[in-house]
XYZ file of C-alpha atoms in Angstrom:
131
model
C 220.019 108.300 217.515
C 220.124 104.647 217.856
C 223.023 103.117 219.677
C 225.672 100.981 217.911
C 224.566 98.033 220.004
C 220.884 98.492 218.890
C 221.957 98.652 215.262
C 224.231 95.483 215.593
C 221.422 93.535 217.309
C 218.902 94.629 214.719
C 221.319 93.527 211.757
C 221.915 90.166 213.343
C 218.247 89.513 213.886
C 216.922 86.868 211.355
C 214.607 88.130 208.843
C 211.963 85.423 210.031
C 212.148 87.027 213.590
C 211.558 90.575 212.214
C 208.531 89.312 210.221
C 207.142 87.346 213.175
C 207.428 90.393 215.469
C 205.806 92.585 212.908
C 202.867 90.217 212.370
C 202.384 89.319 215.995
C 202.338 92.894 217.112
C 199.871 93.949 214.388
C 197.572 90.912 215.401
C 197.724 91.958 219.172
C 196.927 95.557 218.303
C 194.047 94.406 216.096
C 192.557 92.178 218.881
C 192.882 94.964 221.530
C 191.326 97.363 219.047
C 188.311 95.009 218.635
C 187.884 94.433 222.288
C 187.885 98.125 222.890
C 185.358 98.793 220.023
C 183.102 96.028 221.440
C 183.516 97.002 225.024
C 184.849 93.624 225.956
C 187.264 93.180 228.693
C 190.062 90.456 228.593
C 188.372 88.817 231.525
C 185.055 88.669 229.585
C 186.749 87.274 226.538
C 188.386 84.600 228.641
C 185.008 83.714 230.050
C 183.343 83.562 226.665
C 186.179 81.322 225.201
C 186.310 78.998 228.366
C 189.935 80.176 228.827
C 191.764 81.339 231.984
C 192.196 85.153 232.034
C 195.963 84.577 232.537
C 196.129 82.881 229.211
C 194.385 85.685 227.367
C 196.719 88.076 229.250
C 199.750 86.173 228.094
C 198.580 86.169 224.374
C 197.959 89.844 224.320
C 201.175 90.724 226.139
C 203.201 88.629 223.687
C 204.350 86.214 226.259
C 202.694 83.164 224.708
C 202.368 82.286 221.048
C 198.776 82.224 219.653
C 198.098 79.121 217.694
C 196.072 79.182 214.384
C 193.359 77.231 216.121
C 193.237 79.968 218.859
C 193.184 82.667 216.331
C 190.176 80.858 214.572
C 188.388 80.737 217.997
C 189.108 84.447 218.512
C 187.613 85.326 215.088
C 184.581 83.281 215.954
C 184.065 84.952 219.210
C 184.728 88.445 218.171
C 183.039 88.157 214.829
C 185.964 89.737 213.124
C 188.543 88.570 210.606
C 192.125 88.740 212.350
C 194.101 87.067 209.532
C 193.426 87.305 205.895
C 195.272 85.493 203.270
C 195.220 86.724 199.733
C 194.749 84.229 197.146
C 194.639 86.490 193.965
C 198.113 85.352 192.991
C 196.996 81.836 192.715
C 196.019 80.794 189.171
C 192.263 79.524 188.829
C 193.815 76.342 187.330
C 195.759 75.724 190.466
C 192.777 76.308 192.656
C 190.535 74.083 190.652
C 193.110 71.256 190.678
C 193.593 71.742 194.398
C 189.908 71.499 195.156
C 189.663 68.503 192.973
C 192.297 66.456 194.721
C 191.118 63.109 196.024
C 192.776 61.178 198.692
C 192.183 57.474 198.891
C 193.049 54.912 201.626
C 192.361 51.338 202.176
C 190.258 49.800 204.963
C 190.648 46.293 206.053
C 188.444 44.399 208.534
C 189.875 41.704 210.691
C 187.613 39.088 212.090
C 188.710 37.430 215.334
C 188.151 33.666 215.595
C 185.190 33.074 217.806
C 183.033 30.091 218.591
C 180.395 29.182 215.973
C 182.138 31.286 213.297
C 183.786 29.574 210.447
C 186.510 31.784 209.319
C 187.278 29.838 206.144
C 184.048 31.279 204.850
C 184.903 34.854 205.618
C 185.903 36.743 202.390
C 188.433 39.408 202.570
C 188.073 42.393 200.221
C 189.997 45.637 199.871
C 187.967 48.731 199.526
C 189.162 52.136 198.374
C 187.258 55.186 199.658
C 187.566 58.573 198.167
C 187.524 61.382 200.631
């Protein structure tokens, strides 16, 4: 039976914290499962990723938040997907529109006045680049 204090703390815990704890613990369990399956120690993982063993230990004990970049590095090192985001709810039109989004920016060059350069003859032109 759970104590009243435990129930009160649980009720007062924000939903985002509950979601974070669930997802983080699932992630850590999955990483440890993969390490066990592949016969890799935390020390070996740290060496392979050019990280300190203490950092890997903090990640896997929940004492340090793992960034998305670090998760991507872990996925690359372990050869396993750790986070999967379903996109089946996105409409195909939204996906097509998103992939066809163009970003433009303007690049201007500034020429410093130096000897033997006639700045009056320099033509300035704005250029838009599609990325």
